Coordinates of C-alpha atoms and ligand atoms in Angstrom, one line a residue:
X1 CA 79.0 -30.2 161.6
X2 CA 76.4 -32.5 160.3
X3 CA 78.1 -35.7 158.7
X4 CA 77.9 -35.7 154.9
X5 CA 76.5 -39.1 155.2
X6 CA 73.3 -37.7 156.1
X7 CA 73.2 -34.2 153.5
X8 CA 72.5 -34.9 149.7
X9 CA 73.1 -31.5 147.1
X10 CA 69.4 -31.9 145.4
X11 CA 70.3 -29.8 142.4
X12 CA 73.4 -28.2 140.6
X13 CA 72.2 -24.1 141.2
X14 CA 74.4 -22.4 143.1
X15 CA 74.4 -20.4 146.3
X16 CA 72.9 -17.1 145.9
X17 CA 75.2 -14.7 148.3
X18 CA 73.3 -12.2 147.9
X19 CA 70.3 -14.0 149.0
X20 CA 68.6 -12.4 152.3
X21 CA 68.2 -15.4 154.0
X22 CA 68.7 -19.4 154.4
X23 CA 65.4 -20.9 154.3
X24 CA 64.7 -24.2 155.9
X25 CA 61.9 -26.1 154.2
X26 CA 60.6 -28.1 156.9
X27 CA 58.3 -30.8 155.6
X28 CA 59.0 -33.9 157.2
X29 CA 61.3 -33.8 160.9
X30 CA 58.8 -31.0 162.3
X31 CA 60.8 -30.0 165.3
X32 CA 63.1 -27.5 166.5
X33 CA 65.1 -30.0 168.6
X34 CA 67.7 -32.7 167.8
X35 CA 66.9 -32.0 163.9
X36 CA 70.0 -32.1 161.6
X37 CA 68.0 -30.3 158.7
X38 CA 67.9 -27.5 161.4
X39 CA 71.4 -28.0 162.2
X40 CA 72.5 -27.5 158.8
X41 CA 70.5 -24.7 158.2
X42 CA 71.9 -22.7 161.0
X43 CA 75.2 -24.1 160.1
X44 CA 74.9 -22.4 156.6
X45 CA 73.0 -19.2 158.0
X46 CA 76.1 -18.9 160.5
X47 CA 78.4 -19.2 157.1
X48 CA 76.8 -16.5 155.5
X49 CA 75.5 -14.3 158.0
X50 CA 72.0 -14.3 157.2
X51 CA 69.2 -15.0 159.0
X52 CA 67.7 -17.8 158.8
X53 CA 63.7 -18.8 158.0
X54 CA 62.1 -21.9 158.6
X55 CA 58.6 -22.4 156.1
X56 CA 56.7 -24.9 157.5
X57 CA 53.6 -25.8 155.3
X58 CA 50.7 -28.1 155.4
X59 CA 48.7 -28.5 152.0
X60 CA 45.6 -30.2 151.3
X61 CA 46.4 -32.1 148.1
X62 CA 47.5 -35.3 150.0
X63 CA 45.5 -38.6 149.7
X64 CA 43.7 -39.3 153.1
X65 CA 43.9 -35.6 154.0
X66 CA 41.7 -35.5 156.8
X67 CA 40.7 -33.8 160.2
X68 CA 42.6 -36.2 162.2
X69 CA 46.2 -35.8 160.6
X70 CA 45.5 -32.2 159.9
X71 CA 44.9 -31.1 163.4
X72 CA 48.5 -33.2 165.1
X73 CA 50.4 -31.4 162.2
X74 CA 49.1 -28.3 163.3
X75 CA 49.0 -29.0 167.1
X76 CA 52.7 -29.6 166.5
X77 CA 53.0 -26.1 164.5
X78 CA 51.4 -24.3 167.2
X79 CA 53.7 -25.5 169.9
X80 CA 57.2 -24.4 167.2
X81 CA 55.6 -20.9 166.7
X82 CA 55.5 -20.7 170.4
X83 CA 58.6 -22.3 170.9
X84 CA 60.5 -20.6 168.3
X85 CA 59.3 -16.6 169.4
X86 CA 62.1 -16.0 171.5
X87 CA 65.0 -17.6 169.2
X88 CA 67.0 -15.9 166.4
X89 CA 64.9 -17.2 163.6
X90 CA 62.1 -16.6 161.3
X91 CA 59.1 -18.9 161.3
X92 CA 56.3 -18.9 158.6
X93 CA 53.9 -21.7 159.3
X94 CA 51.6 -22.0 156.5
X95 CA 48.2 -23.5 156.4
X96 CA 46.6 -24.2 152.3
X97 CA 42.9 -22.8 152.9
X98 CA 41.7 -24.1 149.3
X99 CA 43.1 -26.4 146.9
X100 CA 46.6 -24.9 145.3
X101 CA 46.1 -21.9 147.3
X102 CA 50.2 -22.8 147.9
X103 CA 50.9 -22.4 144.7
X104 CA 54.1 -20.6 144.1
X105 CA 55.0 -19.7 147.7
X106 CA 58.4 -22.3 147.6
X107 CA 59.2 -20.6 144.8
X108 CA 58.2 -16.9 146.1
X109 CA 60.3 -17.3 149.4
X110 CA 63.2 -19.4 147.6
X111 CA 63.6 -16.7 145.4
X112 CA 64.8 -14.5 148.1
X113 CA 66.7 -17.1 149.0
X114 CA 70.8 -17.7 149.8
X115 CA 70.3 -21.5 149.5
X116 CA 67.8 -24.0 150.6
X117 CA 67.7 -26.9 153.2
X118 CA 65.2 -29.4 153.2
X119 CA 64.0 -33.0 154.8
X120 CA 65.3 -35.9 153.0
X121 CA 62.2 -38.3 154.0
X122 CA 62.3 -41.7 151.6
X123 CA 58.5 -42.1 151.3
X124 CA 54.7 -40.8 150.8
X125 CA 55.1 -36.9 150.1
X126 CA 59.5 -36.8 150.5
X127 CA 60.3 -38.0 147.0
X128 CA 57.9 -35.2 145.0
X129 CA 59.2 -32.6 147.9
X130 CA 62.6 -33.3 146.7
X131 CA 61.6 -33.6 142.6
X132 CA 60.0 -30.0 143.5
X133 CA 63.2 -28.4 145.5
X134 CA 65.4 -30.1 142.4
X135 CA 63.6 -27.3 140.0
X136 CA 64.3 -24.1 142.5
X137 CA 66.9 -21.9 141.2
X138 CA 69.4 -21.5 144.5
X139 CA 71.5 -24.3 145.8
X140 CA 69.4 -27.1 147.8
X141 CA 70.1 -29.6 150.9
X142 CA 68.4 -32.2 151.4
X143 CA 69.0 -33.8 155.2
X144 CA 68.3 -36.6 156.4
X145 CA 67.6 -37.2 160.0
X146 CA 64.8 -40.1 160.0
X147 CA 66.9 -42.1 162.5
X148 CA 70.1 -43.0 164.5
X149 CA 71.8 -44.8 161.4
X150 CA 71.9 -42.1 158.1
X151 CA 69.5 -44.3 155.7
X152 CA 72.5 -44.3 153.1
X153 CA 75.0 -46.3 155.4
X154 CA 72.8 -49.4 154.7
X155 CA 74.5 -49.9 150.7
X156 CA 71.5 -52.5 150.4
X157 CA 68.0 -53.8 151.6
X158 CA 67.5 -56.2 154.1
X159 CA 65.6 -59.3 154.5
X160 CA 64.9 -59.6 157.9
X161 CA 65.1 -57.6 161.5
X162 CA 68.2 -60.2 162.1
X163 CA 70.2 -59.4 159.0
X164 CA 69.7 -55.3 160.1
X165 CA 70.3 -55.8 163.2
X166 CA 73.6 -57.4 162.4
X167 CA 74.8 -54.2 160.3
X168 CA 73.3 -51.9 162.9
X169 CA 75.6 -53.2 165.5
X170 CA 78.4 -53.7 163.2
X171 CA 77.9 -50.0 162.0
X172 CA 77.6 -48.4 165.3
X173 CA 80.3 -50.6 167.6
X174 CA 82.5 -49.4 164.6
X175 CA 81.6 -45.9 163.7
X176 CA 79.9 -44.9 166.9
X177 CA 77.1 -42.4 166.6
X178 CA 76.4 -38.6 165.2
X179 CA 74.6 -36.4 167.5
X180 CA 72.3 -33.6 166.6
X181 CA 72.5 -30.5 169.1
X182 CA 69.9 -30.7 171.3
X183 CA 68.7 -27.3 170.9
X184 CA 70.6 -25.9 167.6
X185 CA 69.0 -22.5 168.3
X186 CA 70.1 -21.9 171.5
X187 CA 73.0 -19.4 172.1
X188 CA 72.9 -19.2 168.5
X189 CA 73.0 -14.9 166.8
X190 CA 72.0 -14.6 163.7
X191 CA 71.0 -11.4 162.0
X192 CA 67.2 -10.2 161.7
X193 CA 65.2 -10.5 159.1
X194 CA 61.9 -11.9 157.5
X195 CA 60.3 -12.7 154.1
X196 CA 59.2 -10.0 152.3
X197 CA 55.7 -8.2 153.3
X198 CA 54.2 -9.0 149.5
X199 CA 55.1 -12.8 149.9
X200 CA 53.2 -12.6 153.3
X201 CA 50.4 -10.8 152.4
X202 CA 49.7 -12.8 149.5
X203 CA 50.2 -16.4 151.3
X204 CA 49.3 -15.0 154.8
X205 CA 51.2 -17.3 157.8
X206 CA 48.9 -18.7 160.5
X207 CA 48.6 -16.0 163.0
X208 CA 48.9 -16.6 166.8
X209 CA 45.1 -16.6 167.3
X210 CA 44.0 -19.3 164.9
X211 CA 47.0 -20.9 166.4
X212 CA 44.9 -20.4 170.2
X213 CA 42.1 -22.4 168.5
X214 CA 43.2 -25.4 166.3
X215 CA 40.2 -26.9 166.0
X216 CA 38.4 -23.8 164.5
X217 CA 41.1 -23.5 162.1
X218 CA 40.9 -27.3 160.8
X219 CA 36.9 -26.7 160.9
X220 CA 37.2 -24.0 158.3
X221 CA 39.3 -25.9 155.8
X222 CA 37.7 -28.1 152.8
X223 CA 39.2 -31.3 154.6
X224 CA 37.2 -34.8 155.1
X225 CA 35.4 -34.1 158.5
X226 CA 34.5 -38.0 159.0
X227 CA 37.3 -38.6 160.6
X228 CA 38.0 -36.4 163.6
X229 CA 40.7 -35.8 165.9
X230 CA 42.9 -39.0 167.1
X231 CA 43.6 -39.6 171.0
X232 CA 46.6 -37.7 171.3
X233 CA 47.6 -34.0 170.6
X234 CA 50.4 -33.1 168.5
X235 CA 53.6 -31.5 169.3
X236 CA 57.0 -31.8 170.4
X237 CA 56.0 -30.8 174.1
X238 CA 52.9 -33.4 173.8
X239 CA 56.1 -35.9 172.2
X240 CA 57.8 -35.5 175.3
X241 CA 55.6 -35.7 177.9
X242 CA 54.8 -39.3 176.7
X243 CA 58.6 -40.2 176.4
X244 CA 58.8 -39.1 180.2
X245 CA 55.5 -40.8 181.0
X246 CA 56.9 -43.8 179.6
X247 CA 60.6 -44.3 180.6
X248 CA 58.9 -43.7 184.3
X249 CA 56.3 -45.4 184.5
X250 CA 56.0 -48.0 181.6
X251 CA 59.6 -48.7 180.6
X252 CA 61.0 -51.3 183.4
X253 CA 58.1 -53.3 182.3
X254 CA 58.3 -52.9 178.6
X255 CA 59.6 -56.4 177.7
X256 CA 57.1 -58.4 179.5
X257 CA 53.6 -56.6 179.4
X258 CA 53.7 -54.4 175.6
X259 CA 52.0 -57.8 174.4
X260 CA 49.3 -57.1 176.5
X261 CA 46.3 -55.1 174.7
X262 CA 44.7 -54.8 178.6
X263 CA 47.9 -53.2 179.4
X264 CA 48.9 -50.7 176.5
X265 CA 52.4 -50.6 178.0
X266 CA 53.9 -49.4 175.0
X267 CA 55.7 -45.9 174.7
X268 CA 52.4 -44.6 172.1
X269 CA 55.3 -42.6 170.3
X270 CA 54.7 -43.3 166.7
X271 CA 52.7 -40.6 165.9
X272 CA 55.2 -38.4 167.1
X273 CA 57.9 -40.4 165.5
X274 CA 56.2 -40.6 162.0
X275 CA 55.6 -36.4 162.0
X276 CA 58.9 -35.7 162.9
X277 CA 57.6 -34.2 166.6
X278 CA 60.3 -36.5 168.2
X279 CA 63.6 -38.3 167.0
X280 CA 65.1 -41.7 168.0
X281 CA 68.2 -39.4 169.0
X282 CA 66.2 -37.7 171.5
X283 CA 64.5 -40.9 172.8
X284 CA 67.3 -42.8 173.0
X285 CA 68.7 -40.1 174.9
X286 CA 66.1 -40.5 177.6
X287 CA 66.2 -44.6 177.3
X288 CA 70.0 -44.7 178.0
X289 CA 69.8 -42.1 180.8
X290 CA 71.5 -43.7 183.7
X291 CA 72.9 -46.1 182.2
X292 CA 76.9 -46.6 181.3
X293 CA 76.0 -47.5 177.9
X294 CA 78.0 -46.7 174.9
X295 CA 78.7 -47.8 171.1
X296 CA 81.3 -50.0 172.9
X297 CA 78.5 -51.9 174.7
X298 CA 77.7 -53.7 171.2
X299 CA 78.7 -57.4 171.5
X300 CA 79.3 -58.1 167.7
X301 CA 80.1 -61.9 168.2
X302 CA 76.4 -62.1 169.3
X303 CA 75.9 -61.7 165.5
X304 CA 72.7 -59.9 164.7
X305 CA 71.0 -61.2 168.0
X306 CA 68.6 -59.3 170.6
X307 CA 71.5 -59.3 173.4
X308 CA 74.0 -57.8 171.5
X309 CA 72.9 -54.9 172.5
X310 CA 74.0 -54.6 175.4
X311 CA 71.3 -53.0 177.8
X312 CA 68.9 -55.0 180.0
X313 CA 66.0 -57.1 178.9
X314 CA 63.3 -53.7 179.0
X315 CA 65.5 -51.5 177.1
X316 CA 66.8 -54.0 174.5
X317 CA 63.2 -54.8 174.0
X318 CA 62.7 -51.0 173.4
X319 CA 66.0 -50.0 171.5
X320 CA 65.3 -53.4 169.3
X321 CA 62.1 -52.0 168.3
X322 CA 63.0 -48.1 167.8
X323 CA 66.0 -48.9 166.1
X324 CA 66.2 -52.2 164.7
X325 CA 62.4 -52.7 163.5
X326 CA 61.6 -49.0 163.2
X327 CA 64.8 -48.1 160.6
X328 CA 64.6 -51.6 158.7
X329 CA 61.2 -50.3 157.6
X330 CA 63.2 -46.8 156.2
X331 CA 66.0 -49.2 154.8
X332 CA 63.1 -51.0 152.7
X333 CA 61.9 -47.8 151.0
X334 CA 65.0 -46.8 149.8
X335 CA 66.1 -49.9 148.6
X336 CA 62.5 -52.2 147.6
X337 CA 61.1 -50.8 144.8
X338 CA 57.3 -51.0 144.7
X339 CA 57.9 -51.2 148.5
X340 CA 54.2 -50.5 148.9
X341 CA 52.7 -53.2 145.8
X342 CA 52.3 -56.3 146.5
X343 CA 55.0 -57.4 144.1
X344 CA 57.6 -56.4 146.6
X345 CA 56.8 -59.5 149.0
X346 CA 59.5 -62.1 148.8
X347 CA 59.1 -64.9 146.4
X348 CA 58.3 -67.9 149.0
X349 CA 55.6 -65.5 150.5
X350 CA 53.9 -64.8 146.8
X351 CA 54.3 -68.4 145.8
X352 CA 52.8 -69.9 149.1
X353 CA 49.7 -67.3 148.8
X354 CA 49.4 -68.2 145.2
X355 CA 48.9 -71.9 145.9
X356 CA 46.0 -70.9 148.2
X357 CA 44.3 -67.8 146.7
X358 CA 41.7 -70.1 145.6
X359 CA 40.9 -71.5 148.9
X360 CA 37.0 -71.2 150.4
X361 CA 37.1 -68.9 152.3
X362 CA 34.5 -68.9 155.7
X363 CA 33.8 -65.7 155.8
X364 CA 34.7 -62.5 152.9
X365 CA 34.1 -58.7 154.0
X366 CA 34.3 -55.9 151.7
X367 CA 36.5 -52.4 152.4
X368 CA 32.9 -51.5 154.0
X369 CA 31.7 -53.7 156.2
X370 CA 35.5 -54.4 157.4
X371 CA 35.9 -50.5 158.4
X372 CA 32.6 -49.7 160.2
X373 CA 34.0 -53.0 162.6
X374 CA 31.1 -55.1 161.5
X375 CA 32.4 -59.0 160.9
X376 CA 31.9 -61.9 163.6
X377 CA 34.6 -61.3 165.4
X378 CA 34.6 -59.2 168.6
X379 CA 37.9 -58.9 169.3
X380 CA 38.9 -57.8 165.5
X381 CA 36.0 -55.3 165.2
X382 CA 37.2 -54.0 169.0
X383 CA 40.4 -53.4 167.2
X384 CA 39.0 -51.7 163.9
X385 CA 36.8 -49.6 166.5
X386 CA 40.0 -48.3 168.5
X387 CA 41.3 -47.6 164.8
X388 CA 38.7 -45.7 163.6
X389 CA 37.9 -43.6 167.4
X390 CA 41.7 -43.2 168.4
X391 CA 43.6 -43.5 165.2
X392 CA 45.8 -46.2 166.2
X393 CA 45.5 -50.1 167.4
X394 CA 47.3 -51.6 170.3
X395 CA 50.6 -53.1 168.3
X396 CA 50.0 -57.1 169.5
X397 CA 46.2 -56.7 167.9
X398 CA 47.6 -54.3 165.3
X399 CA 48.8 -57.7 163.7
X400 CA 46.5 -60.1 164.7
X401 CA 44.2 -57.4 162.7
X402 CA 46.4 -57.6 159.8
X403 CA 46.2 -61.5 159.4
X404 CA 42.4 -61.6 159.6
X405 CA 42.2 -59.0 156.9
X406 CA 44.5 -61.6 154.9
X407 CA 41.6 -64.7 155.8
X408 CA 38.5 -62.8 155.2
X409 CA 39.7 -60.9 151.9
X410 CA 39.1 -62.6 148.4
X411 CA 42.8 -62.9 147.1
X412 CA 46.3 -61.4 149.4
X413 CA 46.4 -58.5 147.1
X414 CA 43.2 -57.2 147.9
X415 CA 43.9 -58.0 151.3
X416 CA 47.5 -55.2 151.2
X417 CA 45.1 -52.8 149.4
X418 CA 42.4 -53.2 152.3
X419 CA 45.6 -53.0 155.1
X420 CA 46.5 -50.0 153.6
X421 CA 43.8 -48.0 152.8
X422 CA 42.4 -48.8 156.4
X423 CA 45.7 -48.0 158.2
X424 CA 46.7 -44.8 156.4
X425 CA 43.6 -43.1 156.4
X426 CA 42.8 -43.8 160.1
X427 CA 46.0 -44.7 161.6
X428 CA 48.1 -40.9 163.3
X429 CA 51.2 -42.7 162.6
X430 CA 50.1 -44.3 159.4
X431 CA 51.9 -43.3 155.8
X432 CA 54.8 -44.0 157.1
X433 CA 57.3 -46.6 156.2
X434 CA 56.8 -48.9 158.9
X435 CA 53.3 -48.9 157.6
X436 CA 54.4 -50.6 154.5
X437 CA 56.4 -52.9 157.4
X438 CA 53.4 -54.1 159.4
X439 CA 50.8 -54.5 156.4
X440 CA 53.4 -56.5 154.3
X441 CA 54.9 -58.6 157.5
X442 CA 51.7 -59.7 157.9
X443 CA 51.7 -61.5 154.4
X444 CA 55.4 -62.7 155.2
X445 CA 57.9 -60.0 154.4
X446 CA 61.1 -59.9 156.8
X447 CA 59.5 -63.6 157.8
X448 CA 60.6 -66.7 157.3
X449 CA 57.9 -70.1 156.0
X450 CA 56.2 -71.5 159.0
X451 CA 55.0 -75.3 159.2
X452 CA 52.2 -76.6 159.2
X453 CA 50.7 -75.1 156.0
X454 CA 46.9 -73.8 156.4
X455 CA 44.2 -72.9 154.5
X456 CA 44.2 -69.3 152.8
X457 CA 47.7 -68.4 154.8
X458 CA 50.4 -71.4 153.0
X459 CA 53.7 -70.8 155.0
X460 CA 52.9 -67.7 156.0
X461 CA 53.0 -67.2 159.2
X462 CA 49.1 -67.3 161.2
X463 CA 47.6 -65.9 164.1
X464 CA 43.7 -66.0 165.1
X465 CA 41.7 -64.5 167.6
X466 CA 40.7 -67.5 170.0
X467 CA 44.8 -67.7 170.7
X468 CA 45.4 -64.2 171.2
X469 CA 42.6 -64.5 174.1
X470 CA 44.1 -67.5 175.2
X471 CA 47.9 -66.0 175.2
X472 CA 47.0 -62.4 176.6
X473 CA 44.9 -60.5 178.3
X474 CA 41.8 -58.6 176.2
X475 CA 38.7 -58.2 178.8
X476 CA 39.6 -54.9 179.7
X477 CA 40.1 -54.3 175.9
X478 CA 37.0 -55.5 175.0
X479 CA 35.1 -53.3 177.3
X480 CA 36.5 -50.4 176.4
X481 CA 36.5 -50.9 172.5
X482 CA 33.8 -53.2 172.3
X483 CA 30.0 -53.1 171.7
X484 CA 29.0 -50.6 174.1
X485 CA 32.6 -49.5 175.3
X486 CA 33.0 -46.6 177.4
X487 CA 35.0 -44.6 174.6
Ligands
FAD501 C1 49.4 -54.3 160.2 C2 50.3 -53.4 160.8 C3 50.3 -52.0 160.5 C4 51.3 -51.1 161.1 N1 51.2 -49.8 160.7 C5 52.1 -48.9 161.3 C6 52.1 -47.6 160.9 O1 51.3 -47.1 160.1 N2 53.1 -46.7 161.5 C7 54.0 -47.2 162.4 O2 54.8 -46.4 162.9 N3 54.0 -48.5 162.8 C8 53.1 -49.4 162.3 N4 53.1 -50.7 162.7 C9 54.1 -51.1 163.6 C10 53.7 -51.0 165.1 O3 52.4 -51.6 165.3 C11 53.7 -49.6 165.7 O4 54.9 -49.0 165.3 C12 53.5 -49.6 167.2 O5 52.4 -50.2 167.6 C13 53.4 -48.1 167.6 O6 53.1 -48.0 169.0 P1 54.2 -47.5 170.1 O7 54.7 -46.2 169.6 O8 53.5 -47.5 171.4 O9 55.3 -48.6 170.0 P2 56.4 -49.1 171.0 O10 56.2 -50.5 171.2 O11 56.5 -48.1 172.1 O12 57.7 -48.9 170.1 C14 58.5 -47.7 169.9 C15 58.6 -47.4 168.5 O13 59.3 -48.4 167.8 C16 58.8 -48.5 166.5 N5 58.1 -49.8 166.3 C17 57.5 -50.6 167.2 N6 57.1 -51.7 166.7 C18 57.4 -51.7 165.4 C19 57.2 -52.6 164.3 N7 56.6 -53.8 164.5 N8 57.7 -52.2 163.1 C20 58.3 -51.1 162.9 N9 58.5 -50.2 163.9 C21 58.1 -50.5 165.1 C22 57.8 -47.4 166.3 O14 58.4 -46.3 165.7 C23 57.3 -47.2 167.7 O15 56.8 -45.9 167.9 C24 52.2 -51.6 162.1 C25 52.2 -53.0 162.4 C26 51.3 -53.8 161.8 C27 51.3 -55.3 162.2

């Protein structure tokens, strides 16, 4: 049973037993593993003896719509329809080939529908998902499964990583943890049966040979072409081949080398993590493999610090970051309105970049030059390059680029609009809420006033380029993602 901490009812229509089928609207946890929506719908399916049909779309009316994020979400829909051949289900991946050419297919295959389950996903396109399921005329679920802790056990927002943490532990040494099934398909009999042949000719699913070549597919649509595929490939199998990768081979030395841009020792999940191809269920799964490790392991009198975890130094460095950082950033988008403005920055942090918004500043770059990597700094513009090329930035340089954006830009809020316009349109795992996390930490949210105060920065915290150099290693960074890199 999935706890009704993490199910919402979206809309007061009732159940339609006469419906053919429960339809699972997957829009936001795109997997057909240790997914709670998927849980629930087979839950309900099971209740009514239907079968059960998951509609996975992809539409192009989404600002920074491009190549890049279009090909992972469908690298990832590829592997389900493979996946999901052989199981007791229904699945309709859909691909929008023009503008609004989904246009009434919710609404078509609802219809049909016994009831509805959905992803309850707190930011970018969740919210207007949800408005849109509120208007169908059958009973609707909304689940949420973005991470270990439901997002409405948290009754308010929090500050700062050390105030979570100290309700995360709290919560889980005292409530323990739900578990999604692993596989919520397997062993599972349902009855047969499909949407309707009109629906599908009308709003034809992606067949299994444009699914054989992704690329031509994404090629065909009317999608921005500039920026082209990312370093990874999507998909759940992808998802965990990197987890593997990474508990084997990069894990043991997580704590001490992830700050090390030469390194990259970090587990390169977030992509995964911010489509839904992976959950922290399943990766902490992994992570605590081996280990005696259980809710029991909290040590609550260590009050909201690192070691009250429980785990060694790697794996608390991990967990601290997957859980505590990761689902403080979920935590602020339910509860910060604005969570994206600038106005949402605490009050110290506004007031301290007030008093010097009318610093000189050395050097000012507009959204132009900053994006095609072309300031005086090498190590930034190596940064932006990876950015743009890859689609993502080594974390410990993912900030350091964030605070020079702050210095060079003419006033902190054009500075956040800059961060974000950069990050979500190149970044795979940008859009997300620990988007909103990394671009507004850098101008002081979940931070506390630092001393001594500087030009351009106030209290807020600073960090420059000839330190990071000095504090880690970048040579092998710069000769890959520099001038000249072998890219
Ligand atoms: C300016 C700026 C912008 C950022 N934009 C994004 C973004 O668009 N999407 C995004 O997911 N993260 C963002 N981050 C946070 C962080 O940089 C990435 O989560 C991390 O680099 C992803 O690499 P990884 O999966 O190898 O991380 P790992 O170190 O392996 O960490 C595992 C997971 O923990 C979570 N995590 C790690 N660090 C953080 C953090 N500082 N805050 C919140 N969660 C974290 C992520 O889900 C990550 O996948 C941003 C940080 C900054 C400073």
């Amino acid at each position: 049973m999935v706890s009704s901490a993490r199910l919402r009812v979206i809309n007061t229509a009732p159940s339609n037993p006469d419906g053919e089928y429960v339809l699972y609207y997957m829009t936001a946890f795109r997997r057909h593993r240790y997914n709670f929506a998927l849980d629930r719908a087979v839950e309900l399916a099971e209740d009514f003896r239907k079968p059960l049909v998951i509609l996975e779309p992809i539409q192009l009316n989404y600002r920074w719509a491009c190549v890049r994020h279009h090909r992972f979400v469908l690298e990832g829909m590829r592997d389900r329809a493979r996946a999901l051949q052989a199981m007791p289900v229904d699945y309709y991946p859909f691909v929008e080939r023009e503008r609004g050419g989904m246009l009434g297919l919710l609404e078509a295959v609802a219809a049909q529908a016994v009831c509805l389950v959905t992803d309850d996903y707190p930011t970018f396109h969740g919210p207007r998902i949800l408005e849109q399921c509120a208007t169908l005329p059958v009973r609707v679920e909304g689940v949420d499964h973005n991470g270990l802790l439901p997002l409405r056990t948290a009754p308010k927002g929090f500050p700062s990583a050390y105030a979570f943490r100290r309700f995360v532990h709290a919560t889980i040494a005292e409530a323990g943890l739900d578990r999604p099934s692993v596989d919520p398909l397997g062993g599972v009999r349902l009855p047969e049966g499909d949407v309707a042949g009109a629906i599908r000719e009308r709003w034809p699913p992606v067949s299994p040979a444009e699914f054989d070549d992704v690329s031509g597919l994404v090629r065909a649509l009317p999608l921005d072409a500039t920026i082209g595929a990312g370093w990874v490939t999507g998909g759940s199998t992808e998802a965990r081949e990197h987890l593997d990768d990474f508990i084997n081979h990069r894990l043991a030395a997580y704590d001490e080398r992830r700050n090390a841009p030469d390194d990259d020792w970090s587990s390169r999940l977030s992509p995964y993590l911010h489509f839904g191809h992976i959950s922290a269920h399943e990766v902490l799964d992994q992570l605590l493999a081996g280990t005696d490790w259980t809710p029991a392991s909290i040590d609550t009198s260590a009050r909201g610090g690192r070691p009250g975890w429980g785990l060694d130094a790697s794996r608390t460095a991990f967990i601290d970051q997957i859980v505590t950082w990761r689902e403080l950033g979920f935590n602020t988008c339910l509860h910060l309105p604005q969570y994206d403005e600038y106005a949402s920055l605490p009050d110290w942090a506004r007031a301290t970049l007030t008093d010097h918004a009318s610093d000189p500043r050395q050097w000012t770059y507009e959204l132009e030059e900053l994006e095609s990597a072309s300031t005086h700094d090498a190590l930034w513009n190596a940064a932006q390059q990876q950015l743009v090329v890859e689609g993502r930035i080594h974390n410990y340089l993912r900030m350091l680029w964030g605070k020079k954006i702050l210095e060079w830009s003419p006033s902190p809020e054009e500075a956040a609009d800059v961060m974000i316009e950069l990050n979500n349109a190149y970044a795979l795992d940008g859009r997300d809420p620990n988007s909103y996390s990394g671009i507004f930490w850098t101008l002081g949210r979940y931070d506390r006033p630092w001393g001594p105060e500087r030009p351009i920065f106030g209290k807020v915290r600073y960090m420059s380029s000839d330190n990071t150099r000095r504090k880690t290693s970048v040579t092998a960074y710069l000769e890959r993602y520099g001038p000249g890199g072998n890219l």
